[in-house]
Amino acid sequence: MENISKSVTLENVWKVFQDPQSGKDITAVEQADFVIAPGELVTLLGPSGCGKTTTLRMIAGFELPTRGRVLIGSEDITYLPPNRRDTAMVFQSYGLFPHMNVFDNVAYGLRLRKMPEKEISEKVMRFLGMVGLDTLAKRPPSRLSGGQQQRVALARSLIVEPAVLLLDEPLSNLDALLREQMRVEIRRIQKSLGITAAYVTHDRVEAMSLSDRIIVMNKGKIVQIGSPHQVYRDPASAFVAGFIGKVAFLPAEVAGVDEHCTVRVRGRTFTLPRFSPDLKAGDSALVMCRPESLTLLPPGEGILDGKVTTNVYLGHSIESFVSTEMGEILVQVDNPDARQIFAEGEPVSVSFIPELTKALPPEE
Amino acid sequence: MTIPSRKFLSLALSVLLFAALLFWMYNALAGSFGAIAENHYKKAAEAAMGSVPSKDEAIGGWIRRISGPSREFDLLFLKGFPEDEGGMKVFAPTPGLGDFFAHHGKDPDFARGIESAMYDEIYQPEQRFLLGGEERRVLFAPAHDGETGDVTGTAVFLFSPGGFDRFLFLLRGLFLLALVLFAAVFAVAGYSRDPITGYVILGLFTLVGVFVAYPLFEAVRLTFLQDGKFSLETWKSILTTRQYVTALKGSITLGAFTATASTMVGFLFAFVISRTKVRGKKFFSAMATLPIISPPFSLTLSIILLFGNNGLITKQILGLENFTIYGLGGLTLVQTMGMFPIAFLTMVGILEAIDSTLEDAALNLRATRWETFKTVTLPLSVPGLLSSWLLVFTNSLADFANPLILSGSFRVLSVESYMEVTGMNRLGHGAALSLLLLLPTLSAFLAQRYWVSRKSYVTVTGKPSGRMTELVSPGVKRILVTLMVLIVLFLFSLYGTIIAGCFVKNWGIDYTFSLANFREAFERGWRVLLDTLTLAGAATPIAGILAMIAALVLARKKFPCKRLLDMLILTPFALPGTLVGISYILAFNKAPLILVGTAAIIVINYVIRELPVGVEGGLASLKQIDPAIEEAASDLGADTPTVFRTIVLPLIRPAFISSLSYTFVRSMTAVSAVIFLISAKWYHLTVLIYNFSENLRFGLASVLATTLIVIVLLTFGLLRLVVRKNENLAKTMSI
């Protein structure tokens, strides 16, 4: 198939709703400014109510921005109605037409484009084959499983060859196993078609495994844009760090900043290669520690003493929950067979590997 | 932000341009019409001024003769000229004209007019003069002696410009309307991202504005008018005349009686069906719903056939002499039989929604069955009881057909307002009386909507508990079921009587079998039946499609004044039919919309009155449809009309079809509003039934009533057939 994917640009887009009860203004999206490159899959990630779906719906045309511009390619589509935009959306509830069978659902967009019926039937079958549903073409949607309905919705969107594919939490109604399967499938099809895609989710695992880049949103604002590795290893704030994965924060004080950041944690000094540019000497800070950047040492040798409460054996690693004076901390011990293991109830001391952490300003 | 403001500028500019164009056209039209009027005045003056009698004594009579019949102008005659020897003699036919000359005689316009006349020329000043508080156009014309042809004096014509002014007023109104329409259409086209929806909304606003708000406004306005001026006379007379106050009391009394009786009967049926194990639940439930679709007059008719002055039971069987069914008692009976289904349907919905495990819990805590009923079931059904009481109450108040035939000397407002309009030709009084009817109706409606519905205890648990414990002892149950059977039997006998009435030569006198009624009824009623079918058939698709469009717009689109539109669309539901009928004849028997006497007004009336139920049905079924389905269609490239056609309409087909059949049946059986709107050309079957009953031709009335019952049953049968086929759809929607 010919690749016609285009970029999506949001220029300083705001969306302000009016609360129907109080009449007060509520800012759902604040100053959204980003570009999705052609062929790229970008995830909008954030807790519910953070404005990610509203942003997606503004790209689709279901909501009008209060301010700002939306462009597909170089065309300004801010005020274009949804039916005249070259986008196709996969809805959280699928939005399959219940009065049409699978075939007619998928053919709907082509019929609107006045394609000859013969070509339609050929193309619909090809796309149904792509999502593995060619044998179920005559079924009504109500007689399909959730995963099959999801595939129909995907095929129906893809078949019109949109410049941009929009996915609004498409997997949230599926069970865990199916979700993983579909995730892989969506990524495979998106890549093979080279289609530009925006994907809304609140599931960080989904975002990490799917995306070229992740846009993390909170309370209507974009807090970070970056690759999955960036947002995981180098989060812009404690919020991002906490939202994107398991984390422990150790309070610290900034001793000095040059190309590294020197911090003091419980009387000991560490040099961290990654740190927030906002930090200055004398500031209080947090050292962001992922479970795998923490290590367990015999009591007194680490920074923070505590006691192992629970060990969860996962084969390739052990997750140790350590209760300390700063609360419970999760430590991931990789390759457990090659290491010293502390049994449940044993006293331990926690330390961290500075290269795997980042110094962040505390949340206000 | 530059785009909207540029749009606004272009919008403002084009509206201004259009306004200028309209203004120019208006001026040209007004000018040319003015010229025509002036020409007309001149011609009239010239024609009149050819033959002035020479004798002074004859002049008075001559003036009266030429100004008398047309009343188009007043004439003041000045014989001779100021320069003449004898001076100028003034002939004023009325003292008012004399005063007028005394007041204005020295004006420069007068001097010029008289001078022009002397030179045998007509003069018409631009200025208008006041005569008795009214504006007049004045024209000075030379008067010629009938014999010699000489100029003998000046004729001063005082034309009343009323007609011309009214024309200008209308013209101004029309042009203003054109401007507003242009601006609205242009604004929608320029501003809305979805112009078609914009136009639909504009159209709906226009529709309800013209056919709901305007007639109501006219009706209210008329009640405050006396001889074209503001006055409270009508209301004073309504509220102080005994006859009217009695009618108000009568309506409320009847409403209260019927509501109480209907609620009791409705609760009986609902309770037995939803709370006990009894055989034939389906049958009882069908019987308790059946009367709701019985055409007007049918139950009244059979009540009269059975209990009337010549009734089968009262006269032939019991031989009663002084018994009369006409009045409060008979009306309560007939309305209860006709309206208890409303209470039944409300109650059954509510009782079935009350989780019966609550009752099981009470029984489990050692309450007796009676205590359980008293402390759990009954308190929980109170909102439902209140709600059905109010619903029946408003229905009884608005009822027109039953009291029209059966009220006897008992007075109710709906009939009273009809009599005022058709009998006395006092439209103001009729309007005021039906507005009076609106007060209790509206307050009951509002109480139902905002108070009772909030007190509802109904909990939706999602799954109905299948098993239930018998809540009454076998003895009590037997009594309740017997009561139900009796009521059903009575209903059967009522319907049976109408059918029997068709085949009897002369009910009450000669009970021999005859088919003569059929021949005569169809001979006299065939054309009317066709009329009725045509009108209802025309209204049905319009109302159905409009209702679905309005429902879609109200449910899914955002636009300013949505609440207002919603309210205006739903208003006719709460209006008594008599009020609608009266306001329609008030609003549409004059310019700019003269519709009285046409088929259009009847069709429009049907559409407007049946729209609310259709819209509610559409809204309810749209609520069950995931908006993502429509969004998906629009996202795939369908514009709003395509989404409506290919997605919405098929999905809400059951609501659409039932709205169609509902409109058809209601239009076929309409009385209260349509009785004001029919004409010799377009008649209605129900009114014909009424006429036959009034003339004691009960056999003919029975035939037509039976025909209506058959049509109604056929329609609903067809509806069930069509919607059944769709049931698998209902399932797919709940994914």
XYZ file of N, CA and C in Angstrom, chain B residues 196-389:
582
model
N -25.636 22.175 7.896
C -26.924 21.499 7.747
C -27.619 21.392 9.089
N -26.856 20.999 10.107
C -27.427 20.969 11.452
C -27.902 22.358 11.845
N -27.104 23.351 11.505
C -27.496 24.731 11.798
C -28.836 25.074 11.183
N -29.017 24.723 9.916
C -30.284 25.022 9.247
C -31.430 24.232 9.877
N -31.146 22.984 10.236
C -32.188 22.172 10.872
C -32.640 22.835 12.176
N -31.657 23.290 12.954
C -31.993 23.934 14.223
C -32.790 25.210 13.976
N -32.331 25.991 12.996
C -33.076 27.213 12.634
C -34.506 26.864 12.245
N -34.630 25.801 11.422
C -35.952 25.388 10.958
C -36.831 24.980 12.115
N -36.271 24.221 13.063
C -37.056 23.787 14.212
C -37.499 24.987 15.032
N -36.578 25.925 15.213
C -36.931 27.137 15.961
C -38.073 27.885 15.272
N -37.963 28.014 13.936
C -39.014 28.709 13.201
C -40.337 27.975 13.377
N -40.281 26.667 13.232
C -41.497 25.860 13.326
C -42.193 26.061 14.672
N -41.467 25.852 15.758
C -42.126 25.969 17.064
C -42.432 27.426 17.389
N -41.607 28.328 16.848
C -41.905 29.743 17.064
C -43.230 30.110 16.436
N -43.428 29.682 15.189
C -44.636 30.071 14.467
C -45.839 29.268 14.935
N -45.651 27.984 15.225
C -46.815 27.145 15.475
C -47.027 26.771 16.941
N -46.122 27.184 17.813
C -46.377 26.965 19.241
C -46.431 28.304 19.969
N -45.326 29.049 19.861
C -45.228 30.279 20.653
C -46.198 31.350 20.151
N -46.243 31.522 18.835
C -47.065 32.602 18.292
C -48.559 32.419 18.584
N -49.148 31.238 18.310
C -50.583 31.083 18.626
C -50.883 31.263 20.112
N -49.994 30.734 20.953
C -50.219 30.879 22.399
C -50.197 32.347 22.783
N -49.217 33.047 22.221
C -49.107 34.476 22.493
C -50.380 35.188 22.054
N -50.872 34.834 20.869
C -52.094 35.461 20.353
C -53.269 35.191 21.291
N -53.359 33.956 21.787
C -54.470 33.603 22.673
C -54.397 34.418 23.957
N -53.199 34.492 24.532
C -53.043 35.251 25.771
C -53.332 36.725 25.513
N -52.838 37.237 24.383
C -53.024 38.646 24.063
C -54.525 38.977 23.961
N -55.255 38.078 23.301
C -56.677 38.361 23.077
C -57.436 38.489 24.398
N -57.010 37.711 25.395
C -57.741 37.778 26.663
C -57.512 39.115 27.367
N -56.521 39.843 26.949
C -56.255 41.147 27.567
C -56.681 42.305 26.674
N -57.520 41.999 25.676
C -57.916 43.032 24.732
C -59.419 43.241 24.774
N -59.824 44.477 24.648
C -61.232 44.774 24.463
C -61.305 45.909 23.468
N -61.969 45.703 22.349
C -62.042 46.693 21.279
C -60.666 47.202 20.905
N -59.714 46.301 20.809
C -58.386 46.684 20.360
C -57.535 47.384 21.402
N -58.035 47.476 22.626
C -57.210 48.126 23.663
C -56.996 47.179 24.831
N -55.924 47.453 25.582
C -55.633 46.624 26.744
C -56.744 46.752 27.770
N -57.172 45.629 28.278
C -58.231 45.678 29.278
C -58.284 44.370 30.030
N -58.728 44.425 31.259
C -58.844 43.213 32.057
C -60.286 42.709 32.094
N -61.119 43.309 31.217
C -62.557 42.984 31.212
C -62.808 41.478 31.122
N -62.147 40.829 30.138
C -62.399 39.411 29.916
C -62.134 38.616 31.179
N -60.984 38.875 31.769
C -60.614 38.099 32.955
C -61.550 38.389 34.107
N -61.961 39.689 34.211
C -62.875 40.056 35.280
C -64.164 39.251 35.113
N -64.662 39.221 33.891
C -65.927 38.534 33.657
C -65.774 37.032 33.884
N -64.621 36.486 33.501
C -64.404 35.051 33.692
C -64.402 34.704 35.178
N -63.708 35.531 35.953
C -63.501 35.168 37.350
C -64.666 35.568 38.247
N -65.594 36.369 37.726
C -66.714 36.749 38.584
C -68.032 36.114 38.137
N -68.132 35.727 36.861
C -69.393 35.133 36.422
C -69.550 33.735 37.025
N -70.734 33.469 37.563
C -70.923 32.233 38.282
C -70.745 31.015 37.382
N -71.269 31.153 36.200
C -71.227 30.061 35.242
C -69.797 29.549 35.029
N -68.879 30.472 34.892
C -67.488 30.085 34.632
C -66.844 29.499 35.868
N -67.101 30.119 37.014
C -66.503 29.608 38.245
C -67.008 28.197 38.514
N -68.312 27.988 38.247
C -68.868 26.640 38.410
C -68.135 25.664 37.502
N -67.859 26.081 36.274
C -67.176 25.203 35.327
C -65.780 24.854 35.827
N -65.088 25.841 36.398
C -63.744 25.584 36.936
C -63.827 24.556 38.051
N -64.787 24.804 38.963
C -64.958 23.859 40.077
C -65.314 22.482 39.533
N -66.211 22.468 38.541
C -66.633 21.201 37.949
C -65.453 20.433 37.389
N -64.606 21.115 36.642
C -63.430 20.459 36.058
C -62.564 19.844 37.145
N -62.333 20.627 38.210
C -61.434 20.142 39.260
C -62.073 18.977 40.017
N -63.372 19.104 40.288
C -64.061 18.007 40.979
C -63.989 16.727 40.157
N -64.371 16.845 38.905
C -64.352 15.677 38.030
C -62.946 15.096 37.957
N -61.947 15.986 37.810
C -60.560 15.536 37.737
C -60.182 14.753 38.976
N -60.540 15.279 40.137
C -60.175 14.626 41.393
C -60.868 13.272 41.516
N -62.156 13.232 41.172
C -62.902 11.959 41.253
C -62.268 10.925 40.338
N -62.104 11.317 39.075
C -61.562 10.375 38.095
C -60.171 9.915 38.490
N -59.342 10.873 38.927
C -57.960 10.535 39.267
C -57.947 9.534 40.413
N -58.787 9.765 41.420
C -58.803 8.862 42.574
C -59.275 7.471 42.155
N -60.390 7.442 41.428
C -60.924 6.144 41.021
C -59.943 5.412 40.112
N -59.383 6.128 39.136
C -58.471 5.485 38.192
C -57.238 4.959 38.891
N -56.708 5.731 39.832
C -55.506 5.298 40.525
C -55.797 4.022 41.310
N -56.991 3.959 41.933
C -57.341 2.764 42.678
C -57.435 1.548 41.757
N -58.158 1.711 40.663
C -58.306 0.580 39.732
C -56.948 0.204 39.146
N -56.183 1.234 38.751
C -54.864 0.992 38.165
C -53.954 0.267 39.137
N -54.000 0.670 40.405
C -53.150 0.030 41.412
C -53.570 -1.418 41.625
N -54.884 -1.637 41.636
C -55.398 -3.008 41.791
C -54.779 -3.922 40.730
N -54.915 -3.505 39.465
C -54.384 -4.323 38.371
C -52.866 -4.464 38.493
N -52.192 -3.360 38.732
C -50.733 -3.383 38.771
C -50.247 -4.254 39.911
N -50.904 -4.130 41.055
C -50.462 -4.904 42.220
C -50.640 -6.394 41.986
N -51.830 -6.759 41.518
C -52.095 -8.181 41.318
C -51.136 -8.744 40.270
N -50.895 -7.981 39.213
C -50.046 -8.500 38.144
C -48.588 -8.584 38.566
N -48.119 -7.588 39.326
C -46.680 -7.591 39.622
C -46.350 -8.248 40.954
N -47.341 -8.490 41.818
C -46.991 -8.969 43.152
C -47.629 -10.295 43.556
N -48.454 -10.849 42.670
C -49.015 -12.145 43.040
C -48.841 -13.109 41.885
N -49.060 -14.391 42.212
C -49.043 -15.380 41.141
C -50.480 -15.579 40.721
N -50.791 -15.186 39.533
C -52.152 -15.349 39.074
C -52.088 -15.734 37.606
N -53.042 -16.563 37.202
C -53.010 -16.984 35.808
C -53.543 -15.858 34.918
N -53.123 -15.818 33.683
C -53.653 -14.851 32.727
C -53.149 -13.437 32.957
N -51.907 -13.310 33.458
C -51.355 -11.962 33.672
C -51.305 -11.165 32.369
N -50.925 -11.875 31.313
C -50.807 -11.202 30.017
C -52.160 -10.649 29.581
N -53.190 -11.474 29.782
C -54.535 -11.074 29.387
C -54.982 -9.853 30.191
N -54.811 -9.925 31.518
C -55.232 -8.803 32.359
C -54.469 -7.532 31.998
N -53.197 -7.719 31.743
C -52.377 -6.562 31.416
C -52.816 -5.952 30.081
N -53.182 -6.804 29.127
C -53.671 -6.293 27.839
C -54.999 -5.560 28.032
N -55.874 -6.137 28.854
C -57.179 -5.518 29.094
C -57.033 -4.174 29.800
N -56.026 -4.080 30.668
C -55.836 -2.841 31.407
C -55.152 -1.783 30.562
N -54.666 -2.165 29.387
C -54.041 -1.186 28.497
C -54.959 -0.804 27.347
N -55.866 -1.728 27.015
C -56.708 -1.555 25.839
C -57.430 -0.202 25.772
N -58.097 0.227 26.859
C -58.908 1.447 26.730
C -58.101 2.678 26.322
N -56.790 2.625 26.529
C -55.987 3.805 26.237
C -56.043 4.131 24.747
N -56.305 3.105 23.928
C -56.352 3.378 22.495
C -57.778 3.439 21.977
N -58.765 3.427 22.888
C -60.127 3.482 22.362
C -60.436 4.902 21.912
N -61.046 5.035 20.737
C -61.303 6.350 20.171
C -62.254 7.158 21.060
N -62.221 8.458 20.959
C -63.107 9.283 21.762
C -64.547 8.937 21.437
N -65.427 9.211 22.318
C -66.872 8.989 22.170
C -67.256 7.518 22.259
N -66.318 6.582 22.023
C -66.758 5.193 21.944
C -67.287 4.723 23.299
N -66.520 4.994 24.382
C -66.989 4.543 25.694
C -68.233 5.318 26.118
N -68.227 6.631 25.868
C -69.378 7.456 26.195
C -70.614 6.934 25.486
N -70.412 6.624 24.240
C -71.516 6.154 23.415
C -72.146 4.908 24.023
N -71.289 3.934 24.404
C -71.868 2.705 24.915
C -72.471 2.926 26.300
N -71.881 3.845 27.078
C -72.483 4.167 28.385
C -73.896 4.704 28.170
N -74.046 5.559 27.147
C -75.375 6.116 26.885
C -76.320 5.013 26.397
N -75.777 4.136 25.535
C -76.623 3.048 25.037
C -77.084 2.147 26.180
N -76.220 2.005 27.195
C -76.576 1.107 28.296
C -77.370 1.816 29.394
N -76.912 3.040 29.731
C -77.490 3.689 30.914
C -78.202 4.999 30.593
N -78.314 5.328 29.335
C -78.908 6.617 28.966
C -80.411 6.644 29.195
N -81.057 7.706 28.735
C -82.495 7.849 28.958
C -83.274 6.704 28.336
N -82.731 6.192 27.218
C -83.364 5.055 26.583
C -82.479 3.825 26.675
N -81.670 3.790 27.738
C -80.632 2.777 27.834
C -81.176 1.378 28.039
N -80.346 0.432 27.558
C -80.755 -0.965 27.646
C -80.972 -1.372 29.104
N -80.031 -1.026 29.962
C -80.119 -1.466 31.355
C -81.094 -0.600 32.145
N -80.936 0.709 32.001
C -81.746 1.599 32.838
C -83.220 1.550 32.456
N -83.500 1.561 31.155
C -84.903 1.645 30.748
C -85.495 0.256 30.512
N -84.847 -0.512 29.640
C -85.467 -1.763 29.224
C -85.423 -2.827 30.321
N -84.294 -2.880 31.036
C -84.175 -3.961 32.007
C -84.681 -3.538 33.385
N -84.189 -2.380 33.854
C -84.571 -1.968 35.205
C -85.808 -1.081 35.222
N -86.109 -0.464 34.096
C -87.295 0.383 34.025
C -87.209 1.628 34.903
N -85.977 2.117 35.117
C -85.828 3.334 35.934
C -86.402 4.536 35.195
N -86.993 5.447 35.936
C -87.596 6.614 35.295
C -86.761 7.872 35.505
N -86.339 8.095 36.773
C -85.681 9.366 37.065
C -84.164 9.290 37.071
N -83.660 8.171 36.610
C -82.204 8.028 36.614
C -81.585 8.785 35.432
N -80.484 9.482 35.682
C -79.763 10.060 34.550
C -78.275 9.769 34.667
N -77.712 9.366 33.561
C -76.273 9.073 33.530
C -75.489 10.359 33.231
N -76.182 11.338 32.709
C -75.514 12.592 32.351
C -75.097 13.324 33.617
N -73.862 13.794 33.673
C -73.398 14.550 34.831
C -72.154 13.939 35.440
N -71.864 14.354 36.666
C -70.615 13.995 37.332
C -70.430 12.480 37.439
N -71.482 11.781 37.852
C -71.357 10.335 38.059
C -70.973 9.612 36.785
N -71.762 9.839 35.737
C -71.497 9.171 34.466
C -70.132 9.526 33.917
N -69.773 10.808 34.064
C -68.472 11.245 33.552
C -67.335 10.568 34.295
N -67.464 10.488 35.618
C -66.413 9.829 36.397
C -66.271 8.380 35.946
N -67.420 7.715 35.754
C -67.389 6.320 35.320
C -66.667 6.176 33.986
N -67.080 7.003 33.028
C -66.545 6.835 31.690
C -65.071 7.240 31.627
N -64.723 8.300 32.331
C -63.312 8.717 32.329
C -62.452 7.687 33.052
N -62.957 7.122 34.119
C -62.186 6.113 34.839
C -61.926 4.906 33.944
N -62.966 4.473 33.228
C -62.768 3.336 32.347
C -61.749 3.682 31.249
N -61.766 4.903 30.816
C -60.865 5.294 29.733
C -59.462 5.616 30.215
N -59.322 6.056 31.476
C -58.024 6.580 31.904
C -57.302 5.731 32.944
N -57.954 4.691 33.477
C -57.206 3.907 34.464
C -55.979 3.231 33.856
N -55.958 2.964 32.528
C -54.722 2.425 31.957
C -53.509 3.322 32.193
N -53.723 4.638 32.211
C -52.594 5.542 32.465
C -52.016 5.231 33.841
N -52.918 5.119 34.826
C -52.475 4.808 36.180
C -51.850 3.425 36.221
N -52.478 2.473 35.532
C -51.968 1.107 35.533
C -50.538 1.049 34.996
N -50.325 1.701 33.838
C -49.000 1.629 33.219
C -47.945 2.269 34.110
N -48.302 3.406 34.729
C -47.359 4.058 35.631
C -47.041 3.147 36.809
N -48.108 2.595 37.420
C -47.925 1.807 38.632
C -47.179 0.510 38.359
N -47.502 -0.124 37.253
C -46.865 -1.404 36.983
C -45.372 -1.198 36.776
N -45.024 -0.093 36.114
C -43.608 0.218 35.935
C -42.909 0.372 37.274
N -43.571 1.073 38.169
C -42.928 1.361 39.450
C -42.906 0.137 40.351
N -44.009 -0.595 40.391
C -44.041 -1.776 41.254
C -43.025 -2.811 40.795
N -42.889 -2.952 39.471
C -41.950 -3.961 38.997
C -40.512 -3.544 39.249
N -40.324 -2.238 39.380
C -38.959 -1.764 39.631
C -38.601 -1.862 41.116
N -39.602 -2.009 41.973
C -39.289 -2.169 43.399
C -38.828 -3.608 43.626
N -37.633 -3.721 44.143
C -37.035 -5.030 44.333
C -37.872 -5.841 45.331
N -38.355 -6.999 44.904
C -39.256 -7.742 45.792
C -38.502 -8.411 46.932
N -37.160 -8.381 46.882
C -36.424 -8.906 48.030
C -36.661 -8.049 49.268
N -37.044 -6.768 49.038
C -37.355 -5.912 50.182
C -38.529 -6.498 50.953
N -39.535 -6.952 50.203
C -40.690 -7.553 50.849
C -40.316 -8.877 51.508
N -39.487 -9.644 50.798
C -39.018 -10.890 51.393
C -38.302 -10.610 52.706
N -37.518 -9.558 52.719
C -36.778 -9.199 53.925
C -37.744 -8.905 55.066
N -38.813 -8.140 54.754
C -39.782 -7.799 55.787
C -40.455 -9.066 56.323
N -40.860 -9.935 55.401
C -41.496 -11.180 55.812
C -40.533 -12.000 56.666
N -39.274 -12.006 56.260
C -38.239 -12.732 56.972
C -38.052 -12.202 58.389
N -38.323 -10.914 58.578
C -38.197 -10.304 59.901
C -39.510 -10.444 60.679
N -40.334 -11.339 60.228
C -41.568 -11.703 60.916
C -42.683 -10.683 60.808
N -42.708 -9.901 59.764
C -43.882 -9.072 59.508
C -44.940 -9.971 58.889
N -46.196 -9.704 59.184
C -47.238 -10.466 58.502
C -47.347 -9.924 57.084
N -48.129 -10.616 56.254
C -48.270 -10.145 54.874
C -48.881 -8.752 54.825
N -49.896 -8.559 55.669
C -50.562 -7.255 55.682
C -49.601 -6.168 56.165
N -48.821 -6.499 57.222
C -47.856 -5.524 57.736
C -46.796 -5.209 56.684
N -46.400 -6.260 55.957
C -45.415 -6.039 54.895
C -45.957 -5.085 53.841
N -47.188 -5.339 53.446
C -47.802 -4.462 52.448
C -47.885 -3.032 52.966
N -48.309 -2.908 54.235
C -48.553 -1.592 54.819
C -47.244 -0.825 55.032
N -46.188 -1.544 55.453
C -44.966 -0.839 55.843
C -43.904 -0.821 54.754
N -44.019 -1.688 53.758
C -42.984 -1.706 52.708
C -43.570 -1.372 51.342
N -44.474 -2.204 50.865
C -44.957 -2.047 49.493
C -45.658 -0.714 49.277
N -46.601 -0.415 50.182
C -47.388 0.794 49.988
C -46.535 2.061 50.074
N -45.715 2.208 51.118
C -44.877 3.441 51.164
C -43.976 3.578 49.951
N -43.476 2.442 49.455
C -42.588 2.520 48.300
C -43.345 2.907 47.037
N -44.656 2.607 47.008
C -45.386 2.953 45.788
C -46.028 4.339 45.857
N -45.844 5.038 46.967
C -46.482 6.356 47.083
C -46.106 7.313 45.943
N -44.827 7.414 45.593
C -44.515 8.324 44.483
C -45.236 7.923 43.201
N -45.330 6.618 42.982
C -46.035 6.131 41.801
C -47.510 6.464 41.857
N -48.111 6.305 43.035
C -49.530 6.618 43.181
C -49.783 8.096 42.916
N -48.944 8.934 43.518
C -49.080 10.380 43.312
C -48.932 10.720 41.838
N -47.928 10.117 41.259
C -47.626 10.387 39.868
C -48.794 9.987 38.976
N -49.386 8.811 39.226
C -50.513 8.422 38.372
C -51.725 9.300 38.656
N -51.916 9.664 39.911
C -53.046 10.535 40.240
C -52.951 11.826 39.436
